[in-house]
CSV table of C-alpha atoms in Angstrom, one decimal:
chain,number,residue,atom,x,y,z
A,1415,UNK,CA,126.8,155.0,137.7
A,1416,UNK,CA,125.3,153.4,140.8
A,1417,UNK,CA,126.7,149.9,141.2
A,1418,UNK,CA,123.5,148.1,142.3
A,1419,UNK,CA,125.9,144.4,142.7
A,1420,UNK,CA,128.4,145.9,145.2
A,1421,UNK,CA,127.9,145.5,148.7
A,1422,UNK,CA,129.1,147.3,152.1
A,1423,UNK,CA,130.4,143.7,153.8
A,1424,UNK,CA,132.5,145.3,157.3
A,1425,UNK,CA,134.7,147.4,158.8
A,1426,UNK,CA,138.2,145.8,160.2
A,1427,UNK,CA,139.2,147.6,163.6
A,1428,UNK,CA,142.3,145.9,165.8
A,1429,UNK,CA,141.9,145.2,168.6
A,1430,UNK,CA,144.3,144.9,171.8
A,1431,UNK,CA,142.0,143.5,174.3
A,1432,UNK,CA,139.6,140.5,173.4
A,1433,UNK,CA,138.3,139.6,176.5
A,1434,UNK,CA,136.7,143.4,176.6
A,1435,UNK,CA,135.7,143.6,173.7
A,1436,UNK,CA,133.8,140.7,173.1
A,1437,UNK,CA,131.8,141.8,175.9
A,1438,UNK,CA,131.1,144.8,173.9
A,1439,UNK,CA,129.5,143.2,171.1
A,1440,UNK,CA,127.9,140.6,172.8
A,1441,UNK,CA,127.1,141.9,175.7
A,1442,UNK,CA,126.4,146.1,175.0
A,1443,UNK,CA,125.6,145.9,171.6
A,1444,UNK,CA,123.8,142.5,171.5
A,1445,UNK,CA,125.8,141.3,168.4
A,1446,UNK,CA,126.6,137.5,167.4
A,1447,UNK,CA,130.0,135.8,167.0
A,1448,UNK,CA,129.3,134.8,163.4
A,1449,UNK,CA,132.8,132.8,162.9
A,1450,UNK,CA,136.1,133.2,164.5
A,1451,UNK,CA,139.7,131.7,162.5
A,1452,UNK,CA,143.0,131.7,163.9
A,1453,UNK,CA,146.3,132.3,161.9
A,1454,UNK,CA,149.9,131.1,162.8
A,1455,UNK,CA,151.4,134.3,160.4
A,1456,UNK,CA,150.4,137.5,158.9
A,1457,UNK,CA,148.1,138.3,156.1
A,1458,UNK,CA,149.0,138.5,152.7
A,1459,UNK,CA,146.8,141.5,152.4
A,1460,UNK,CA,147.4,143.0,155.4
A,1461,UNK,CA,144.0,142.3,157.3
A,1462,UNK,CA,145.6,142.1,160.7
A,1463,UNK,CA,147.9,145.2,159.7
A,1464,UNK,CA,151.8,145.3,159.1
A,1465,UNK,CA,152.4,143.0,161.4
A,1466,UNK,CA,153.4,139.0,160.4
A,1467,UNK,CA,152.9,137.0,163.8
A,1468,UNK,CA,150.1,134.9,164.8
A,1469,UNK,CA,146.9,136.8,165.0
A,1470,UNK,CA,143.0,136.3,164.9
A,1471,UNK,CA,140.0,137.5,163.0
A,1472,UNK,CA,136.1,137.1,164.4
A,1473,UNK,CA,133.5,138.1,162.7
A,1474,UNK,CA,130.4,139.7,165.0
A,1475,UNK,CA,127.4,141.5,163.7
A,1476,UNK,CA,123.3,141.0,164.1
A,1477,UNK,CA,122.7,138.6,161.5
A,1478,UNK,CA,124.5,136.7,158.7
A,1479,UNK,CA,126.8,138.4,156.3
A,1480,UNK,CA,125.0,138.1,153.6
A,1481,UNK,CA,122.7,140.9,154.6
A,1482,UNK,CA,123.8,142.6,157.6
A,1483,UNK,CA,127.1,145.2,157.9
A,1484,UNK,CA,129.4,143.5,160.4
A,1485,UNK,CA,132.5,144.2,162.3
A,1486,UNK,CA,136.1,142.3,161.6
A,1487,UNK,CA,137.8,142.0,165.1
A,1488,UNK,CA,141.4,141.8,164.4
A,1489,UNK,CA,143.7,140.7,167.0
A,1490,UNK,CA,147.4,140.2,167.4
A,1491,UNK,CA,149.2,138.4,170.0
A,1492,UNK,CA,151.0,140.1,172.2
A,1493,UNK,CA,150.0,143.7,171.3
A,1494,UNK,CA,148.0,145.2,174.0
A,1495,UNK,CA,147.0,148.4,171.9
A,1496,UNK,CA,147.1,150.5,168.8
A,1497,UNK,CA,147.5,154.6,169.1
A,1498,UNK,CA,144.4,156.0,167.6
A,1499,UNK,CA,144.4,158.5,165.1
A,1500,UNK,CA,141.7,161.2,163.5
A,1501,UNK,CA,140.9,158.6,161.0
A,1502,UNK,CA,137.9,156.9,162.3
A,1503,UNK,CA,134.5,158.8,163.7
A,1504,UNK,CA,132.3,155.8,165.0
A,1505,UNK,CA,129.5,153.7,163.7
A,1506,UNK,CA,126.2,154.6,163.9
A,1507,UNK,CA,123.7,152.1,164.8
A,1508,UNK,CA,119.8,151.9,165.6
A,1509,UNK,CA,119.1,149.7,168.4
A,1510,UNK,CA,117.1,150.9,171.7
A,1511,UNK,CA,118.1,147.2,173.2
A,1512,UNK,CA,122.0,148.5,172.7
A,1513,UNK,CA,121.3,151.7,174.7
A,1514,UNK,CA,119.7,149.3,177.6
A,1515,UNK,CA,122.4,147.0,177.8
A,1516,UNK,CA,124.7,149.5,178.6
A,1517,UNK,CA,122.8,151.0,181.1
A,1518,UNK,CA,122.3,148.0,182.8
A,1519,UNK,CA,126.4,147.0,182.6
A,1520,UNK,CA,127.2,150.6,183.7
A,1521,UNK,CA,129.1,151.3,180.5
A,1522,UNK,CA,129.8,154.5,179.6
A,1523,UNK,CA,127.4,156.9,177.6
A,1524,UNK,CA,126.9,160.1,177.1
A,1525,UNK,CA,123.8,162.0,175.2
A,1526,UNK,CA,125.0,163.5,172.2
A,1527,UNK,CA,121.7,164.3,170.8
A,1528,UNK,CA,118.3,163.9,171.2
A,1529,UNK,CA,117.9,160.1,171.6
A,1530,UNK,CA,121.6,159.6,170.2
A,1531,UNK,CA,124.2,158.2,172.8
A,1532,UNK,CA,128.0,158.2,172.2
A,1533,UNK,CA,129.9,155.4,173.6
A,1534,UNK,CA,133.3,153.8,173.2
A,1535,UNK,CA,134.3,150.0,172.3
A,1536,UNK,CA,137.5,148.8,173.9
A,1537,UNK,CA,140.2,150.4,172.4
A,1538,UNK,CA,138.8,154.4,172.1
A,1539,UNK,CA,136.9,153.3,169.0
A,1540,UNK,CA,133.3,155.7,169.4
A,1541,UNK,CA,129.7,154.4,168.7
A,1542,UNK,CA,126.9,156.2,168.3
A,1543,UNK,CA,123.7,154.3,169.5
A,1544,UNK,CA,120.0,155.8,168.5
A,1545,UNK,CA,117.7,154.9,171.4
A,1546,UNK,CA,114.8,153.1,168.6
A,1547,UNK,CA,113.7,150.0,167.0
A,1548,UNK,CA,116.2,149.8,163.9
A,1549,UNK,CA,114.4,150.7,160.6
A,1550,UNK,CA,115.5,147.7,158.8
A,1551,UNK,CA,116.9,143.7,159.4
A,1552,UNK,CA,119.9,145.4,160.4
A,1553,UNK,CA,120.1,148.3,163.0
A,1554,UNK,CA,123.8,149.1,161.7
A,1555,UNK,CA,123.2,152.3,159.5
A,1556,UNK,CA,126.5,153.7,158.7
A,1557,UNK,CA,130.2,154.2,159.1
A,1558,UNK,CA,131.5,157.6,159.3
A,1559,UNK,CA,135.4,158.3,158.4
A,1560,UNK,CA,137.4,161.7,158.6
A,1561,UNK,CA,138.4,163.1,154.9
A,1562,UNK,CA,140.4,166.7,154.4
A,1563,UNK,CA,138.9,167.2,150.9
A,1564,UNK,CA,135.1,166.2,150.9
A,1565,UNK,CA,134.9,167.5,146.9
A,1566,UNK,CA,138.1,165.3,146.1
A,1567,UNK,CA,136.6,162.2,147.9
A,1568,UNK,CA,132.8,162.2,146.6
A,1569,UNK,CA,134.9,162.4,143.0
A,1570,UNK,CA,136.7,159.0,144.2
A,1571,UNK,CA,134.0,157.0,146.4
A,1572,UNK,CA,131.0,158.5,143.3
A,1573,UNK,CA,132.6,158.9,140.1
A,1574,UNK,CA,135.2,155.7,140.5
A,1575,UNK,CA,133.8,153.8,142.9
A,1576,UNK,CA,130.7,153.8,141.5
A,1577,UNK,CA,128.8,154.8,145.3
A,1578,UNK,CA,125.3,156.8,145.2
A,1579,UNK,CA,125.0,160.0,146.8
A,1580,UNK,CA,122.2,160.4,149.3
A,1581,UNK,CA,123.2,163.6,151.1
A,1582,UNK,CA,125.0,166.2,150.9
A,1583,UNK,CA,125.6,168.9,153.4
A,1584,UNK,CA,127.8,171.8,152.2
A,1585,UNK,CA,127.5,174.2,155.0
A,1586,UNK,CA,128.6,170.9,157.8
A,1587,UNK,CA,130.8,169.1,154.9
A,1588,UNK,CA,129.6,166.0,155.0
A,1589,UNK,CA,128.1,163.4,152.7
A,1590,UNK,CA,126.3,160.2,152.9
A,1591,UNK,CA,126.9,157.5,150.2
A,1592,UNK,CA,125.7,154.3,149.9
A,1593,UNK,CA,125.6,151.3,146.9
A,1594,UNK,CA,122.3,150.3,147.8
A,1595,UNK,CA,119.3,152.0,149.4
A,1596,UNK,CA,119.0,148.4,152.2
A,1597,UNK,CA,123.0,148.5,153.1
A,1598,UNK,CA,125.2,150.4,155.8
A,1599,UNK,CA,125.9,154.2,154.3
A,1600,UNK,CA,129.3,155.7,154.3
A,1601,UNK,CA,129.4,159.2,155.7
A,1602,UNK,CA,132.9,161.4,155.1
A,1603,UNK,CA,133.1,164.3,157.1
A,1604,UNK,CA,135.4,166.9,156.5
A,1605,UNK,CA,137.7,167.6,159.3
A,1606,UNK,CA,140.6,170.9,159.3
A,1607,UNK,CA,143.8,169.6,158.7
A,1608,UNK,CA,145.3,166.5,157.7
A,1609,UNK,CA,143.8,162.8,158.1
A,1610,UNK,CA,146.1,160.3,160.8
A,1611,UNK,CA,145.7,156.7,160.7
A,1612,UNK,CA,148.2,156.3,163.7
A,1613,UNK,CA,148.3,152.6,164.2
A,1614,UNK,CA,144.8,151.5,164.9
A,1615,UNK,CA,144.1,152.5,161.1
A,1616,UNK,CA,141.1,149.9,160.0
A,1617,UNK,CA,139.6,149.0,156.6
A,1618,UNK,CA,136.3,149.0,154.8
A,1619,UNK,CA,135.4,146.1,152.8
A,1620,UNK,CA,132.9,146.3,150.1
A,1621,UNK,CA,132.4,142.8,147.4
A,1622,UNK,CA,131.4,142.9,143.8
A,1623,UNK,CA,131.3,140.2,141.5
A,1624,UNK,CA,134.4,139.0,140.7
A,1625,UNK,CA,134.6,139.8,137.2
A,1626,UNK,CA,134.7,143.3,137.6
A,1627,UNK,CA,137.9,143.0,139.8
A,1628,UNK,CA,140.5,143.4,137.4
A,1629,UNK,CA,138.4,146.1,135.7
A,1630,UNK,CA,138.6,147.9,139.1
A,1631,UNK,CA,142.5,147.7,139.1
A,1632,UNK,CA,142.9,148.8,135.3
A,1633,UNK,CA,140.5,152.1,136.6
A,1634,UNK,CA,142.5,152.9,139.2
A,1635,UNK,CA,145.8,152.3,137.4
A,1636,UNK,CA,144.8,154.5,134.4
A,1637,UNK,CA,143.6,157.4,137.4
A,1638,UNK,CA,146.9,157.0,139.0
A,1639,UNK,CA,145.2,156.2,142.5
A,1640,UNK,CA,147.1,154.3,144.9
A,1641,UNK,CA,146.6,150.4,145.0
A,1642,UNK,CA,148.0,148.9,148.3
A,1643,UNK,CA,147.6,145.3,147.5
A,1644,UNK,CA,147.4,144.6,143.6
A,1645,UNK,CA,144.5,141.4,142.8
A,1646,UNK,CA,145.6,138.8,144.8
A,1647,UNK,CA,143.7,134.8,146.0
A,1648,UNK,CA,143.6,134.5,150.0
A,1649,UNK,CA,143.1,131.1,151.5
A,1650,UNK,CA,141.2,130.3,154.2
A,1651,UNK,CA,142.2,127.0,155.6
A,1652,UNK,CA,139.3,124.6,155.2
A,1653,UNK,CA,137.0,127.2,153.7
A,1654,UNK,CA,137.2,129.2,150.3
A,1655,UNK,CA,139.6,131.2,148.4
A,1656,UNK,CA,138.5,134.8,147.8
A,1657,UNK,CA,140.3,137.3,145.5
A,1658,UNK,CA,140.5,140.8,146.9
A,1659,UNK,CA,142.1,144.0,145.8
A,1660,UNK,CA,142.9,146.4,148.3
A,1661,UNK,CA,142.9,150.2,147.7
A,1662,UNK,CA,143.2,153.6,149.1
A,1663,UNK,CA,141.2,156.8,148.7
A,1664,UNK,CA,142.5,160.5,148.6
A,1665,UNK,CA,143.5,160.2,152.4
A,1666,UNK,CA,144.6,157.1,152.6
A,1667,UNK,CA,141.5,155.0,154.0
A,1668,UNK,CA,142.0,151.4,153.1
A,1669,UNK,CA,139.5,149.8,151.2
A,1670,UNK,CA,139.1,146.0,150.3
A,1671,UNK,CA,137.1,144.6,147.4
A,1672,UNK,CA,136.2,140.8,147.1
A,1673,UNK,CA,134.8,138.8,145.0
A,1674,UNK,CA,131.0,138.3,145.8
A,1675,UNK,CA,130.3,134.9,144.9
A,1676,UNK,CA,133.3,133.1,147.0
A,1677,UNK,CA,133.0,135.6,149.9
A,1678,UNK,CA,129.7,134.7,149.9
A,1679,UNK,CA,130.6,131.1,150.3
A,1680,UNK,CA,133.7,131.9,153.3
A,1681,UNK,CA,131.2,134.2,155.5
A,1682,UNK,CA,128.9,131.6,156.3
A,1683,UNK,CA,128.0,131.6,159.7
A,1684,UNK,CA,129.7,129.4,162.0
A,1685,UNK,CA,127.8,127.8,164.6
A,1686,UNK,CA,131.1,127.1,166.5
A,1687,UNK,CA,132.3,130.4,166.0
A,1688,UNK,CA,131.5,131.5,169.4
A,1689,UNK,CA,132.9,128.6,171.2
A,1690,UNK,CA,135.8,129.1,169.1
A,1691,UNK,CA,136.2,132.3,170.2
A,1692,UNK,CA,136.0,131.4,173.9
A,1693,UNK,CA,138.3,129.0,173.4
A,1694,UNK,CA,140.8,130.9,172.0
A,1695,UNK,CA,140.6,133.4,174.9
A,1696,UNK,CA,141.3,130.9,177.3
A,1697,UNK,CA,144.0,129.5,175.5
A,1698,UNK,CA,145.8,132.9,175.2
A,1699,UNK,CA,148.0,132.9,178.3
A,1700,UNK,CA,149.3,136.2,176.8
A,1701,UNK,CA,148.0,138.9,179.5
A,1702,UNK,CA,149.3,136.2,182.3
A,1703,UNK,CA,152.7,136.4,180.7
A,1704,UNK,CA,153.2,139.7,180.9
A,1705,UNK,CA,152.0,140.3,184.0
A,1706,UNK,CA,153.9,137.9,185.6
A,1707,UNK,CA,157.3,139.4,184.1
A,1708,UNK,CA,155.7,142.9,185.1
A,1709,UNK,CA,156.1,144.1,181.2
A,1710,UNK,CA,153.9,145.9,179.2
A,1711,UNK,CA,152.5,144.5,176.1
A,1712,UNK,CA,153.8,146.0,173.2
A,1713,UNK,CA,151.8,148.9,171.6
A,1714,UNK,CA,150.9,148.5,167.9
């Protein structure tokens, strides 16, 4: 049952520190501001996590959504950073122009393999560059997340989830799945132990069409699998409303499915989106606030 109309859209990481960040996609990994929104309360799916204050989403990646995996940049005013857990073991990505960057900005990498550097975005979250052309349009080729049961999860992201299996390595425990042969992979590796999403938990966000979201819910009703945030419309101010429903695997990763045809119509790229962005920044007096009163900002 390979599900040949889903798609791998992005992965949703918080972050504490946008100034910093944004110079690691733009600047390190050579990605695009592809739209940015600002939001005066929480999410009604919980994009920017449990929290309900104002926050902001950007979207960066190396192309248009429509084709190309891309990061969700979630940030929330007046948290300064989120305790990382075991959850989360980096993005791969193909991109010798990545690996120069950094060089040249003297950020941090270290040789993990042949040709494969490990690095770290703002925030501890790891990056694993291979020093070549990318293969395809889009040098991100996979996302690789922590299970504690690697039979019990290919049974949820294969058999219910509909994901192809393109590896599978018994003797390392890990797999690599996919929906389509073109897209970003998902790679669950086994780790000893238990699976902690501390705070800086993120999400993975796949679409389908949206017919076959209520279907998806029924499944995972009748298979008793946890749904954190039952069908529900989001509204993007000025822009379309998309219908999602957010679930959780064996250990807990959060997953997001949308409906295809008015995410489609949202993720259009916005010209503006880096200028937005900027803007944003330098409308934040957040950082000058606490410094001034010599206070931390909180931690998520």
């Amino acid at each position: 049952m390979v599900m040949a109309t889903r798609r791998a859209l992005h992965f949703v990481f918080k972050v504490g520190n946008r100034f910093q960040t944004a110079r690691f996609y733009r600047d390190v990994l050579g990605m695009k501001i592809l739209r940015h929104e600002e939001f005066e309360e929480g999410c009604k799916a919980t994009c920017n996590g449990p929290y309900d204050g104002k926050w902001s989403k950007t979207m960066v990646g190396f192309g248009p959504e429509d084709d190309h995996f891309v990061a969700e940049l979630t940030y929330n005013y007046g948290i300064g950073d989120y305790k990382l857990g075991n959850d989360f073991l980096g993005i791969t990505l193909a991109s010798s122009q990545a690996v120069s960057n950094a060089r040249k900005l003297e950020w941090p990498l270290s040789e993990v393999a042949e040709g494969v550097f490990e690095t770290e975005a703002p925030g501890g979250y790891k990056f694993y560059l291979q020093n070549r052309s990318p293969p395809q349009s889009d040098p991100v080729l996979k996302v690789t997340l922590a299970v504690s049961d690697l039979q019990k999860s290919l049974n949820y992201w294969s058999n219910l989830l509909g994901m192809k299996i393109y590896e599978k390595d018994e003797e390392k425990q890990k797999a690599l799945l996919g929906y389509a042969d073109n897209q970003c992979r998902l790679e669950l590796q086994a780790i000893q132990g238990a699976v902690d999403h501390a705070a800086a938990f993120g999400r993975i966000a796949f679409s389908c069409p949206q017919k076959e979201l209520p279907d998806l819910e029924d499944l995972m009703k009748r298979e008793n699998q946890k749904i954190l945030t039952p069908l529900v419309s989001l509204d993007t101010p000025g822009k379309a409303t998309v219908q999602v429903v957010i679930l959780a695997d064996p250990d807990g990763h959060e997953i997001c499915f949308v409906g295809d045809e008015a995410f489609r119509e949202l993720s259009k790229m916005d010209p503006e989106g880096s200028k937005l962005l900027n803007d944003a920044m330098a409308a934040d007096k957040s950082d000058e606030w606490f410094a001034k009163r010599n206070k931390p900002k909180a931690s998520g």
